[in-house]
């Protein structure tokens, strides 16, 4: 480039000298033309530089765009895969929910069948099978002796902790039976043979009189020590309710094996 400027200056000076020597005023115009040509070349050079830079910038932008486009396509593919996996999981969840409903229905049917089996008169070696093994004695004993017989068979006097249990036992007896409830230790504090109190079980079926004291009344006319043992029903029947009676009375009894 310096060579070009040097040559131009040389031409420029040559023209000036020739013009002045020849007395020609047009030489001034020729000098101006040469100067304009020089500026034009510089301008073109600058424009070329700008064009090159612009093209380079566009190339860089193109590369960045392609890279970002590749990343976007990769993210799009990942998004589509995630959607497919989510859809598959939703289908699995629906299937599992359907299976759960089927299992619940099956469980309900099995429970109903079990309840039916428990309600039938299945008997094994004199024991009635209903949720637990229940034994209804045929002989009559006082309360303590009754309990001792139950314990000797690996059981104890029955405890009643639900309406269904009460209803089942009532349905199986035709006269009064001892049950595992007493207030022998503390008068008025009734506890089952497993030490549960009536407050703990929340279940009691004492006989209620419209006139006079309801059960337990701890009646002392027949036994001065009072009535400290409970039975299902009394001498008059009333089998759906409980009575306290003298522990010395002899009654049938009900054992329960846990
Ligand atoms: Ca009592
Ligand atoms: Ca009584």
JSON list of C-alpha atoms in Angstrom, two decimals, residues 90-224:
[
{"chain": "A", "resi": 90, "resn": "UNK", "atom": "CA", "xyz": [-49.99, -42.14, 34.00]},
{"chain": "A", "resi": 91, "resn": "UNK", "atom": "CA", "xyz": [-51.13, -45.30, 32.23]},
{"chain": "A", "resi": 92, "resn": "UNK", "atom": "CA", "xyz": [-49.34, -47.41, 34.86]},
{"chain": "A", "resi": 93, "resn": "UNK", "atom": "CA", "xyz": [-50.93, -45.40, 37.67]},
{"chain": "A", "resi": 94, "resn": "UNK", "atom": "CA", "xyz": [-54.36, -45.89, 36.13]},
{"chain": "A", "resi": 95, "resn": "UNK", "atom": "CA", "xyz": [-53.72, -49.61, 35.76]},
{"chain": "A", "resi": 96, "resn": "UNK", "atom": "CA", "xyz": [-52.47, -49.88, 39.35]},
{"chain": "A", "resi": 97, "resn": "UNK", "atom": "CA", "xyz": [-55.48, -47.94, 40.63]},
{"chain": "A", "resi": 98, "resn": "UNK", "atom": "CA", "xyz": [-57.77, -50.31, 38.77]},
{"chain": "A", "resi": 99, "resn": "UNK", "atom": "CA", "xyz": [-55.91, -53.30, 40.25]},
{"chain": "A", "resi": 100, "resn": "UNK", "atom": "CA", "xyz": [-56.17, -51.74, 43.71]},
{"chain": "A", "resi": 101, "resn": "UNK", "atom": "CA", "xyz": [-59.95, -51.41, 43.34]},
{"chain": "A", "resi": 102, "resn": "UNK", "atom": "CA", "xyz": [-60.15, -55.05, 42.24]},
{"chain": "A", "resi": 103, "resn": "UNK", "atom": "CA", "xyz": [-58.04, -56.16, 45.21]},
{"chain": "A", "resi": 104, "resn": "UNK", "atom": "CA", "xyz": [-60.20, -54.14, 47.61]},
{"chain": "A", "resi": 105, "resn": "UNK", "atom": "CA", "xyz": [-63.34, -55.71, 46.16]},
{"chain": "A", "resi": 106, "resn": "UNK", "atom": "CA", "xyz": [-61.74, -59.15, 46.50]},
{"chain": "A", "resi": 107, "resn": "UNK", "atom": "CA", "xyz": [-60.72, -58.37, 50.08]},
{"chain": "A", "resi": 108, "resn": "UNK", "atom": "CA", "xyz": [-64.30, -57.32, 50.89]},
{"chain": "A", "resi": 109, "resn": "UNK", "atom": "CA", "xyz": [-65.61, -60.60, 49.43]},
{"chain": "A", "resi": 110, "resn": "UNK", "atom": "CA", "xyz": [-63.07, -62.61, 51.44]},
{"chain": "A", "resi": 111, "resn": "UNK", "atom": "CA", "xyz": [-63.99, -60.71, 54.61]},
{"chain": "A", "resi": 112, "resn": "UNK", "atom": "CA", "xyz": [-67.65, -61.44, 53.99]},
{"chain": "A", "resi": 113, "resn": "UNK", "atom": "CA", "xyz": [-66.84, -65.12, 53.41]},
{"chain": "A", "resi": 114, "resn": "UNK", "atom": "CA", "xyz": [-64.74, -65.19, 56.58]},
{"chain": "A", "resi": 115, "resn": "UNK", "atom": "CA", "xyz": [-67.52, -63.56, 58.56]},
{"chain": "A", "resi": 116, "resn": "UNK", "atom": "CA", "xyz": [-69.96, -66.14, 57.20]},
{"chain": "A", "resi": 117, "resn": "UNK", "atom": "CA", "xyz": [-67.56, -68.92, 58.18]},
{"chain": "A", "resi": 118, "resn": "UNK", "atom": "CA", "xyz": [-67.19, -67.39, 61.65]},
{"chain": "A", "resi": 119, "resn": "UNK", "atom": "CA", "xyz": [-70.94, -67.12, 62.00]},
{"chain": "A", "resi": 120, "resn": "UNK", "atom": "CA", "xyz": [-71.56, -70.75, 61.20]},
{"chain": "A", "resi": 121, "resn": "UNK", "atom": "CA", "xyz": [-71.62, -73.42, 63.87]},
{"chain": "A", "resi": 122, "resn": "UNK", "atom": "CA", "xyz": [-68.10, -74.64, 63.23]},
{"chain": "A", "resi": 123, "resn": "UNK", "atom": "CA", "xyz": [-67.05, -76.63, 66.24]},
{"chain": "A", "resi": 124, "resn": "UNK", "atom": "CA", "xyz": [-63.70, -78.22, 67.04]},
{"chain": "A", "resi": 125, "resn": "UNK", "atom": "CA", "xyz": [-63.35, -80.51, 70.08]},
{"chain": "A", "resi": 126, "resn": "UNK", "atom": "CA", "xyz": [-66.24, -78.82, 71.86]},
{"chain": "A", "resi": 127, "resn": "UNK", "atom": "CA", "xyz": [-64.94, -75.30, 71.06]},
{"chain": "A", "resi": 128, "resn": "UNK", "atom": "CA", "xyz": [-66.99, -73.01, 68.85]},
{"chain": "A", "resi": 129, "resn": "UNK", "atom": "CA", "xyz": [-64.93, -71.10, 66.30]},
{"chain": "A", "resi": 130, "resn": "UNK", "atom": "CA", "xyz": [-65.95, -67.44, 66.06]},
{"chain": "A", "resi": 131, "resn": "UNK", "atom": "CA", "xyz": [-63.11, -64.96, 65.72]},
{"chain": "A", "resi": 132, "resn": "UNK", "atom": "CA", "xyz": [-61.65, -66.81, 68.71]},
{"chain": "A", "resi": 133, "resn": "UNK", "atom": "CA", "xyz": [-62.18, -70.25, 70.19]},
{"chain": "A", "resi": 134, "resn": "UNK", "atom": "CA", "xyz": [-65.21, -70.11, 72.49]},
{"chain": "A", "resi": 135, "resn": "UNK", "atom": "CA", "xyz": [-66.23, -72.85, 74.95]},
{"chain": "A", "resi": 136, "resn": "UNK", "atom": "CA", "xyz": [-69.74, -73.09, 76.43]},
{"chain": "A", "resi": 137, "resn": "UNK", "atom": "CA", "xyz": [-69.77, -75.29, 79.50]},
{"chain": "A", "resi": 138, "resn": "UNK", "atom": "CA", "xyz": [-72.50, -77.81, 80.16]},
{"chain": "A", "resi": 139, "resn": "UNK", "atom": "CA", "xyz": [-71.79, -78.10, 83.88]},
{"chain": "A", "resi": 140, "resn": "UNK", "atom": "CA", "xyz": [-72.40, -75.43, 86.51]},
{"chain": "A", "resi": 141, "resn": "UNK", "atom": "CA", "xyz": [-69.77, -74.05, 88.89]},
{"chain": "A", "resi": 142, "resn": "UNK", "atom": "CA", "xyz": [-69.13, -71.01, 91.04]},
{"chain": "A", "resi": 143, "resn": "UNK", "atom": "CA", "xyz": [-67.28, -68.14, 89.37]},
{"chain": "A", "resi": 144, "resn": "UNK", "atom": "CA", "xyz": [-63.76, -68.97, 90.68]},
{"chain": "A", "resi": 145, "resn": "UNK", "atom": "CA", "xyz": [-64.07, -72.67, 89.82]},
{"chain": "A", "resi": 146, "resn": "UNK", "atom": "CA", "xyz": [-65.43, -71.78, 86.38]},
{"chain": "A", "resi": 147, "resn": "UNK", "atom": "CA", "xyz": [-62.42, -69.60, 85.72]},
{"chain": "A", "resi": 148, "resn": "UNK", "atom": "CA", "xyz": [-60.07, -72.34, 86.93]},
{"chain": "A", "resi": 149, "resn": "UNK", "atom": "CA", "xyz": [-61.58, -74.77, 84.40]},
{"chain": "A", "resi": 150, "resn": "UNK", "atom": "CA", "xyz": [-61.06, -72.27, 81.60]},
{"chain": "A", "resi": 151, "resn": "UNK", "atom": "CA", "xyz": [-57.44, -71.66, 82.65]},
{"chain": "A", "resi": 152, "resn": "UNK", "atom": "CA", "xyz": [-56.82, -75.41, 82.81]},
{"chain": "A", "resi": 153, "resn": "UNK", "atom": "CA", "xyz": [-57.78, -75.57, 79.12]},
{"chain": "A", "resi": 154, "resn": "UNK", "atom": "CA", "xyz": [-55.37, -72.78, 78.17]},
{"chain": "A", "resi": 155, "resn": "UNK", "atom": "CA", "xyz": [-58.15, -70.19, 78.13]},
{"chain": "A", "resi": 156, "resn": "UNK", "atom": "CA", "xyz": [-59.93, -67.80, 80.51]},
{"chain": "A", "resi": 157, "resn": "UNK", "atom": "CA", "xyz": [-63.46, -66.62, 81.13]},
{"chain": "A", "resi": 158, "resn": "UNK", "atom": "CA", "xyz": [-64.75, -64.69, 78.14]},
{"chain": "A", "resi": 159, "resn": "UNK", "atom": "CA", "xyz": [-64.37, -60.94, 77.76]},
{"chain": "A", "resi": 160, "resn": "UNK", "atom": "CA", "xyz": [-66.97, -58.93, 75.83]},
{"chain": "A", "resi": 161, "resn": "UNK", "atom": "CA", "xyz": [-65.69, -55.84, 74.08]},
{"chain": "A", "resi": 162, "resn": "UNK", "atom": "CA", "xyz": [-68.15, -55.30, 71.22]},
{"chain": "A", "resi": 163, "resn": "UNK", "atom": "CA", "xyz": [-71.85, -55.43, 70.36]},
{"chain": "A", "resi": 164, "resn": "UNK", "atom": "CA", "xyz": [-71.19, -58.19, 67.79]},
{"chain": "A", "resi": 165, "resn": "UNK", "atom": "CA", "xyz": [-69.40, -60.30, 70.38]},
{"chain": "A", "resi": 166, "resn": "UNK", "atom": "CA", "xyz": [-72.25, -59.77, 72.83]},
{"chain": "A", "resi": 167, "resn": "UNK", "atom": "CA", "xyz": [-74.85, -60.66, 70.17]},
{"chain": "A", "resi": 168, "resn": "UNK", "atom": "CA", "xyz": [-72.99, -63.81, 69.14]},
{"chain": "A", "resi": 169, "resn": "UNK", "atom": "CA", "xyz": [-72.68, -65.11, 72.72]},
{"chain": "A", "resi": 170, "resn": "UNK", "atom": "CA", "xyz": [-76.31, -64.31, 73.46]},
{"chain": "A", "resi": 171, "resn": "UNK", "atom": "CA", "xyz": [-77.36, -66.20, 70.35]},
{"chain": "A", "resi": 172, "resn": "UNK", "atom": "CA", "xyz": [-75.59, -69.32, 71.66]},
{"chain": "A", "resi": 173, "resn": "UNK", "atom": "CA", "xyz": [-76.98, -69.56, 75.18]},
{"chain": "A", "resi": 174, "resn": "UNK", "atom": "CA", "xyz": [-80.38, -70.42, 76.63]},
{"chain": "A", "resi": 175, "resn": "UNK", "atom": "CA", "xyz": [-79.65, -69.66, 80.28]},
{"chain": "A", "resi": 176, "resn": "UNK", "atom": "CA", "xyz": [-77.37, -67.44, 82.37]},
{"chain": "A", "resi": 177, "resn": "UNK", "atom": "CA", "xyz": [-73.56, -67.96, 82.07]},
{"chain": "A", "resi": 178, "resn": "UNK", "atom": "CA", "xyz": [-70.60, -66.57, 83.98]},
{"chain": "A", "resi": 179, "resn": "UNK", "atom": "CA", "xyz": [-68.37, -64.15, 82.07]},
{"chain": "A", "resi": 180, "resn": "UNK", "atom": "CA", "xyz": [-64.91, -62.84, 82.95]},
{"chain": "A", "resi": 181, "resn": "UNK", "atom": "CA", "xyz": [-66.02, -59.59, 84.64]},
{"chain": "A", "resi": 182, "resn": "UNK", "atom": "CA", "xyz": [-65.75, -58.88, 88.40]},
{"chain": "A", "resi": 183, "resn": "UNK", "atom": "CA", "xyz": [-65.26, -56.22, 91.08]},
{"chain": "A", "resi": 184, "resn": "UNK", "atom": "CA", "xyz": [-63.61, -58.58, 93.58]},
{"chain": "A", "resi": 185, "resn": "UNK", "atom": "CA", "xyz": [-60.63, -56.37, 94.20]},
{"chain": "A", "resi": 186, "resn": "UNK", "atom": "CA", "xyz": [-62.37, -53.01, 94.60]},
{"chain": "A", "resi": 187, "resn": "UNK", "atom": "CA", "xyz": [-66.12, -52.69, 95.05]},
{"chain": "A", "resi": 188, "resn": "UNK", "atom": "CA", "xyz": [-67.68, -50.89, 92.13]},
{"chain": "A", "resi": 189, "resn": "UNK", "atom": "CA", "xyz": [-64.54, -51.07, 89.97]},
{"chain": "A", "resi": 190, "resn": "UNK", "atom": "CA", "xyz": [-65.40, -53.67, 87.35]},
{"chain": "A", "resi": 191, "resn": "UNK", "atom": "CA", "xyz": [-62.51, -55.23, 85.47]},
{"chain": "A", "resi": 192, "resn": "UNK", "atom": "CA", "xyz": [-62.18, -58.07, 83.00]},
{"chain": "A", "resi": 193, "resn": "UNK", "atom": "CA", "xyz": [-59.94, -61.06, 83.66]},
{"chain": "A", "resi": 194, "resn": "UNK", "atom": "CA", "xyz": [-57.34, -59.47, 81.35]},
{"chain": "A", "resi": 195, "resn": "UNK", "atom": "CA", "xyz": [-57.34, -56.38, 83.65]},
{"chain": "A", "resi": 196, "resn": "UNK", "atom": "CA", "xyz": [-59.17, -54.18, 81.13]},
{"chain": "A", "resi": 197, "resn": "UNK", "atom": "CA", "xyz": [-61.68, -51.80, 82.72]},
{"chain": "A", "resi": 198, "resn": "UNK", "atom": "CA", "xyz": [-65.10, -50.99, 81.26]},
{"chain": "A", "resi": 199, "resn": "UNK", "atom": "CA", "xyz": [-63.88, -47.45, 80.69]},
{"chain": "A", "resi": 200, "resn": "UNK", "atom": "CA", "xyz": [-61.06, -48.83, 78.56]},
{"chain": "A", "resi": 201, "resn": "UNK", "atom": "CA", "xyz": [-63.29, -51.08, 76.43]},
{"chain": "A", "resi": 202, "resn": "UNK", "atom": "CA", "xyz": [-66.13, -48.56, 76.29]},
{"chain": "A", "resi": 203, "resn": "UNK", "atom": "CA", "xyz": [-68.63, -51.43, 76.14]},
{"chain": "A", "resi": 204, "resn": "UNK", "atom": "CA", "xyz": [-71.17, -52.43, 78.82]},
{"chain": "A", "resi": 205, "resn": "UNK", "atom": "CA", "xyz": [-74.58, -54.07, 78.76]},
{"chain": "A", "resi": 206, "resn": "UNK", "atom": "CA", "xyz": [-75.79, -53.85, 82.38]},
{"chain": "A", "resi": 207, "resn": "UNK", "atom": "CA", "xyz": [-79.47, -54.57, 82.98]},
{"chain": "A", "resi": 208, "resn": "UNK", "atom": "CA", "xyz": [-81.46, -51.37, 83.60]},
{"chain": "A", "resi": 209, "resn": "UNK", "atom": "CA", "xyz": [-84.57, -51.25, 85.80]},
{"chain": "A", "resi": 210, "resn": "UNK", "atom": "CA", "xyz": [-87.25, -48.66, 85.28]},
{"chain": "A", "resi": 211, "resn": "UNK", "atom": "CA", "xyz": [-87.93, -48.72, 89.03]},
{"chain": "A", "resi": 212, "resn": "UNK", "atom": "CA", "xyz": [-85.23, -49.38, 91.57]},
{"chain": "A", "resi": 213, "resn": "UNK", "atom": "CA", "xyz": [-81.49, -49.66, 91.19]},
{"chain": "A", "resi": 214, "resn": "UNK", "atom": "CA", "xyz": [-80.13, -50.99, 87.95]},
{"chain": "A", "resi": 215, "resn": "UNK", "atom": "CA", "xyz": [-77.34, -53.55, 87.72]},
{"chain": "A", "resi": 216, "resn": "UNK", "atom": "CA", "xyz": [-74.76, -53.80, 89.14]},
{"chain": "A", "resi": 217, "resn": "UNK", "atom": "CA", "xyz": [-76.58, -53.36, 92.47]},
{"chain": "A", "resi": 218, "resn": "UNK", "atom": "CA", "xyz": [-74.25, -55.40, 94.74]},
{"chain": "A", "resi": 219, "resn": "UNK", "atom": "CA", "xyz": [-77.35, -56.97, 96.35]},
{"chain": "A", "resi": 220, "resn": "UNK", "atom": "CA", "xyz": [-76.49, -58.41, 99.81]},
{"chain": "A", "resi": 221, "resn": "UNK", "atom": "CA", "xyz": [-79.70, -60.14, 100.84]},
{"chain": "A", "resi": 222, "resn": "UNK", "atom": "CA", "xyz": [-78.63, -63.63, 99.73]},
{"chain": "A", "resi": 223, "resn": "UNK", "atom": "CA", "xyz": [-74.87, -63.11, 100.21]},
{"chain": "A", "resi": 224, "resn": "UNK", "atom": "CA", "xyz": [-73.69, -60.55, 102.80]}
]
